[in-house]
mmCIF file of C-alpha atoms in Angstrom:
data_model
loop_
_atom_site.group_PDB
_atom_site.id
_atom_site.type_symbol
_atom_site.label_atom_id
_atom_site.label_comp_id
_atom_site.label_asym_id
_atom_site.label_seq_id
_atom_site.Cartn_x
_atom_site.Cartn_y
_atom_site.Cartn_z
ATOM 1 C CA MET A 192 161.193 137.081 23.128
ATOM 2 C CA THR A 193 162.657 134.861 26.262
ATOM 3 C CA SER A 194 163.477 131.136 25.528
ATOM 4 C CA SER A 195 165.255 128.031 27.020
ATOM 5 C CA ASP A 196 166.243 127.825 23.240
ATOM 6 C CA PRO A 197 169.033 129.071 22.475
ATOM 7 C CA ASP A 198 168.486 129.118 18.326
ATOM 8 C CA THR A 199 164.877 130.437 18.884
ATOM 9 C CA ALA A 200 166.372 133.264 21.194
ATOM 10 C CA ARG A 201 168.741 134.140 18.872
ATOM 11 C CA GLU A 202 165.780 133.982 15.751
ATOM 12 C CA ALA A 203 163.806 136.586 17.847
ATOM 13 C CA LEU A 204 166.642 138.555 18.433
ATOM 14 C CA GLN A 205 167.153 138.824 14.591
ATOM 15 C CA ALA A 206 163.623 139.195 13.961
ATOM 16 C CA ALA A 207 163.337 141.654 16.217
ATOM 17 C CA ILE A 208 166.291 144.006 14.774
ATOM 18 C CA ALA A 209 165.277 143.498 11.034
ATOM 19 C CA ARG A 210 162.045 144.958 12.241
ATOM 20 C CA LEU A 211 163.857 148.101 14.297
ATOM 21 C CA ALA A 212 165.897 148.315 11.226
ATOM 22 C CA GLY A 213 162.372 149.191 9.031
ATOM 23 C CA GLY A 214 161.247 151.484 11.518
ATOM 24 C CA ASP A 215 159.131 149.638 13.872
ATOM 25 C CA ARG A 216 160.259 151.851 17.419
ATOM 26 C CA ALA A 217 158.512 148.737 19.114
ATOM 27 C CA ALA A 218 160.601 146.264 18.077
ATOM 28 C CA LEU A 219 163.197 148.167 20.206
ATOM 29 C CA GLU A 220 161.305 147.822 23.495
ATOM 30 C CA GLU A 221 161.570 143.400 22.724
ATOM 31 C CA ILE A 222 165.405 144.208 21.909
ATOM 32 C CA TYR A 223 165.264 146.043 25.216
ATOM 33 C CA HIS A 224 163.983 143.292 27.692
ATOM 34 C CA ALA A 225 166.173 140.375 25.857
ATOM 35 C CA THR A 226 169.318 142.216 25.981
ATOM 36 C CA SER A 227 170.030 145.130 28.768
ATOM 37 C CA ARG A 228 170.601 142.427 31.429
ATOM 38 C CA LYS A 229 173.603 141.484 29.777
ATOM 39 C CA LEU A 230 174.628 144.622 28.230
ATOM 40 C CA PHE A 231 173.746 146.173 31.493
ATOM 41 C CA GLY A 232 176.671 144.275 33.439
ATOM 42 C CA ILE A 233 178.979 144.059 30.929
ATOM 43 C CA CYS A 234 178.982 148.419 31.042
ATOM 44 C CA LEU A 235 179.100 147.513 34.912
ATOM 45 C CA ARG A 236 181.765 146.104 35.023
ATOM 46 C CA ILE A 237 183.958 147.868 33.074
ATOM 47 C CA LEU A 238 182.868 151.502 34.784
ATOM 48 C CA ARG A 239 181.991 149.820 38.236
ATOM 49 C CA ASP A 240 179.475 152.537 39.003
ATOM 50 C CA GLU A 241 175.868 152.036 38.513
ATOM 51 C CA ARG A 242 175.216 155.423 37.274
ATOM 52 C CA GLU A 243 177.357 155.372 35.218
ATOM 53 C CA ALA A 244 176.465 151.682 33.492
ATOM 54 C CA GLU A 245 173.094 153.359 33.363
ATOM 55 C CA ASP A 246 174.060 156.275 31.247
ATOM 56 C CA ALA A 247 176.309 154.054 28.955
ATOM 57 C CA LEU A 248 173.179 151.253 28.368
ATOM 58 C CA GLN A 249 171.029 154.927 27.555
ATOM 59 C CA GLU A 250 173.550 155.443 24.818
ATOM 60 C CA VAL A 251 174.187 152.281 23.877
ATOM 61 C CA TYR A 252 170.288 151.508 22.740
ATOM 62 C CA LEU A 253 170.161 155.046 21.216
ATOM 63 C CA ASP A 254 172.723 154.292 19.133
ATOM 64 C CA PHE A 255 171.529 150.822 18.319
ATOM 65 C CA TRP A 256 168.130 152.796 17.297
ATOM 66 C CA LYS A 257 170.014 154.237 14.858
ATOM 67 C CA ARG A 258 172.290 151.955 13.339
ATOM 68 C CA ALA A 259 170.502 148.610 13.598
ATOM 69 C CA ASP A 260 170.391 148.428 9.954
ATOM 70 C CA ARG A 261 174.300 148.016 10.266
ATOM 71 C CA TYR A 262 173.732 144.504 11.686
ATOM 72 C CA ASP A 263 174.873 141.922 9.761
ATOM 73 C CA PRO A 264 173.534 138.195 11.317
ATOM 74 C CA ALA A 265 176.522 136.923 9.067
ATOM 75 C CA ARG A 266 179.183 137.966 10.680
ATOM 76 C CA ALA A 267 177.926 138.187 14.514
ATOM 77 C CA SER A 268 175.167 137.127 17.119
ATOM 78 C CA PRO A 269 172.860 139.746 18.011
ATOM 79 C CA ILE A 270 173.726 139.773 21.459
ATOM 80 C CA SER A 271 177.649 139.313 20.720
ATOM 81 C CA TRP A 272 176.636 142.789 18.289
ATOM 82 C CA LEU A 273 175.086 144.139 21.133
ATOM 83 C CA ALA A 274 177.860 143.240 23.609
ATOM 84 C CA CYS A 275 180.944 144.561 21.846
ATOM 85 C CA MET A 276 178.636 148.163 20.820
ATOM 86 C CA ALA A 277 177.784 148.180 25.569
ATOM 87 C CA ARG A 278 181.783 147.586 25.672
ATOM 88 C CA ASN A 279 182.383 150.048 23.180
ATOM 89 C CA ARG A 280 180.315 152.628 24.658
ATOM 90 C CA ALA A 281 181.725 151.595 27.865
ATOM 91 C CA VAL A 282 185.348 152.044 27.159
ATOM 92 C CA ASP A 283 184.291 155.143 25.653
ATOM 93 C CA ARG A 284 182.802 156.831 28.703
ATOM 94 C CA LEU A 285 186.418 155.786 30.718
ATOM 95 C CA ARG A 286 188.000 157.544 28.116
ATOM 96 C CA ALA A 287 186.008 160.712 28.046
ATOM 97 C CA GLY A 288 186.437 160.989 31.971
ATOM 98 C CA GLY A 289 189.968 161.711 31.688
ATOM 99 C CA LYS A 290 191.056 158.981 34.053
ATOM 100 C CA VAL A 291 189.659 155.367 35.231
ATOM 101 C CA ARG A 292 187.424 155.760 37.955
ATOM 102 C CA LYS A 293 188.185 154.209 41.204
ATOM 103 C CA GLY A 294 187.505 150.175 41.205
ATOM 104 C CA ALA A 295 187.477 150.637 37.094
ATOM 105 C CA VAL A 296 188.463 147.441 35.343
ATOM 106 C CA PRO A 297 191.645 148.940 32.860
ATOM 107 C CA GLU A 298 190.272 149.088 28.902
ATOM 108 C CA GLU A 299 192.519 145.818 28.003
ATOM 109 C CA ALA A 300 190.094 143.637 30.409
ATOM 110 C CA ALA A 301 187.614 144.956 29.403
ATOM 111 C CA CYS A 302 187.761 142.424 25.933
ATOM 112 C CA ASP A 303 187.644 139.687 28.982
ATOM 113 C CA VAL A 304 183.953 140.357 29.100
ATOM 114 C CA ALA A 305 182.432 136.873 28.287
ATOM 115 C CA ASP A 306 180.154 136.280 25.554
ATOM 116 C CA GLU A 307 177.795 132.970 26.887
ATOM 117 C CA ASP A 308 176.754 132.445 23.051
ATOM 118 C CA MET A 309 178.519 130.357 21.281
ATOM 119 C CA PRO A 310 181.382 131.571 18.641
ATOM 120 C CA ALA A 311 179.295 131.774 15.160
ATOM 121 C CA ASP A 312 181.647 129.494 13.290
ATOM 122 C CA GLU A 313 181.657 126.821 15.874
ATOM 123 C CA ARG A 314 177.906 126.681 15.626
ATOM 124 C CA LEU A 315 177.766 126.532 11.860
ATOM 125 C CA LEU A 316 179.977 123.824 12.346
ATOM 126 C CA LEU A 317 176.976 122.318 15.137
ATOM 127 C CA ASP A 318 174.375 123.022 12.484
ATOM 128 C CA GLU A 319 176.064 121.795 9.569
ATOM 129 C CA ARG A 320 176.941 118.062 11.736
ATOM 130 C CA ASP A 321 173.766 118.264 13.177
ATOM 131 C CA ALA A 322 171.725 118.908 9.645
ATOM 132 C CA ARG A 323 173.766 116.056 8.552
ATOM 133 C CA ILE A 324 172.606 113.725 11.237
ATOM 134 C CA HIS A 325 168.867 113.882 10.993
ATOM 135 C CA HIS A 326 169.738 113.798 7.369
ATOM 136 C CA CYS A 327 170.841 110.533 7.398
ATOM 137 C CA LEU A 328 168.703 109.174 10.700
ATOM 138 C CA GLY A 329 165.807 109.909 8.085
ATOM 139 C CA THR A 330 167.116 107.763 5.492
ATOM 140 C CA LEU A 331 166.973 104.452 8.427
ATOM 141 C CA GLU A 332 164.526 101.999 8.107
ATOM 142 C CA ALA A 333 161.236 102.614 10.847
ATOM 143 C CA ARG A 334 162.433 100.864 13.750
ATOM 144 C CA GLN A 335 166.343 101.600 13.252
ATOM 145 C CA GLN A 336 165.560 105.031 13.329
ATOM 146 C CA SER A 337 162.516 105.162 16.063
ATOM 147 C CA ALA A 338 164.836 102.652 18.452
ATOM 148 C CA ILE A 339 168.404 105.212 17.661
ATOM 149 C CA ARG A 340 166.014 108.207 18.111
ATOM 150 C CA ARG A 341 165.052 106.979 21.762
ATOM 151 C CA ALA A 342 167.907 105.251 23.243
ATOM 152 C CA PHE A 343 170.257 108.590 21.935
ATOM 153 C CA LEU A 344 168.001 111.762 21.563
ATOM 154 C CA GLY A 345 165.610 110.336 24.167
ATOM 155 C CA GLY A 346 167.812 108.579 26.801
ATOM 156 C CA ALA A 347 165.715 105.286 26.930
ATOM 157 C CA THR A 348 167.707 102.735 27.930
ATOM 158 C CA TYR A 349 167.579 99.105 25.099
ATOM 159 C CA VAL A 350 165.581 96.982 28.088
ATOM 160 C CA GLN A 351 163.473 100.025 28.265
ATOM 161 C CA LEU A 352 163.535 99.589 24.598
ATOM 162 C CA ALA A 353 162.746 95.915 24.131
ATOM 163 C CA GLU A 354 160.042 95.983 26.469
ATOM 164 C CA ALA A 355 158.012 99.506 25.146
ATOM 165 C CA ASP A 356 158.819 97.226 21.755
ATOM 166 C CA GLY A 357 157.448 94.041 22.931
ATOM 167 C CA VAL A 358 160.652 92.486 21.616
ATOM 168 C CA ALA A 359 163.617 90.667 22.741
ATOM 169 C CA LEU A 360 166.696 92.852 23.965
ATOM 170 C CA SER A 361 169.069 91.453 21.702
ATOM 171 C CA THR A 362 166.698 92.949 19.091
ATOM 172 C CA VAL A 363 166.552 96.336 20.013
ATOM 173 C CA LYS A 364 171.034 95.536 20.566
ATOM 174 C CA SER A 365 171.044 94.496 17.047
ATOM 175 C CA ARG A 366 168.252 97.336 15.441
ATOM 176 C CA VAL A 367 170.512 99.725 17.000
ATOM 177 C CA HIS A 368 173.722 98.364 16.068
ATOM 178 C CA ARG A 369 172.769 97.726 12.472
ATOM 179 C CA GLY A 370 170.991 101.433 12.270
ATOM 180 C CA LEU A 371 174.930 103.037 13.633
ATOM 181 C CA ALA A 372 176.356 101.137 11.120
ATOM 182 C CA LYS A 373 174.594 102.759 8.478
ATOM 183 C CA LEU A 374 174.135 106.149 9.921
ATOM 184 C CA LYS A 375 177.759 106.292 9.943
ATOM 185 C CA LYS A 376 178.268 105.186 6.598
ATOM 186 C CA CYS A 377 175.696 107.584 5.514
ATOM 187 C CA ILE A 378 178.021 110.383 7.415
ATOM 188 C CA GLU A 379 180.855 109.400 6.313
ATOM 189 C CA ARG A 380 179.574 109.783 2.216
ATOM 190 C CA LEU A 381 178.309 113.628 3.534
#
């Protein structure tokens, strides 16, 4: 389930959660391997004790196994939901102890445990923007589309494009300039 692409990793985790909610016990192992390091880090940061953090993490996965059907991908990313469960479990363990253990982070500081995933609302806005851009790119003439994709998405210089296409540098610049103007108009209409 490991992937360098956050969207692919998120989708794989969501699929595993859905399988777990449907009764597939093997999905819990996938979820554990994909998330345990981050969740253990959260528990350890709050509790400052490895044994306590391990116990808290075990409780998180036991609770998650029972509640996987409650996960709603529209409300949070899978890792955000699990991180919240880990944080809450660690804080509960602090409270149950009746005192803050030596070196433990105060409960208020537990909120500062960073979630490296982009917030869902920002991700939606970026996904919508990307969809509009790709839709509009698809409306361009093939040579303009190719030049823009290779220059802006592939990192090629105009000189490299001219050499690869066997055309003058001014031709490449014109294609890109006209293509970008059309792209801008298309995006503004959407």
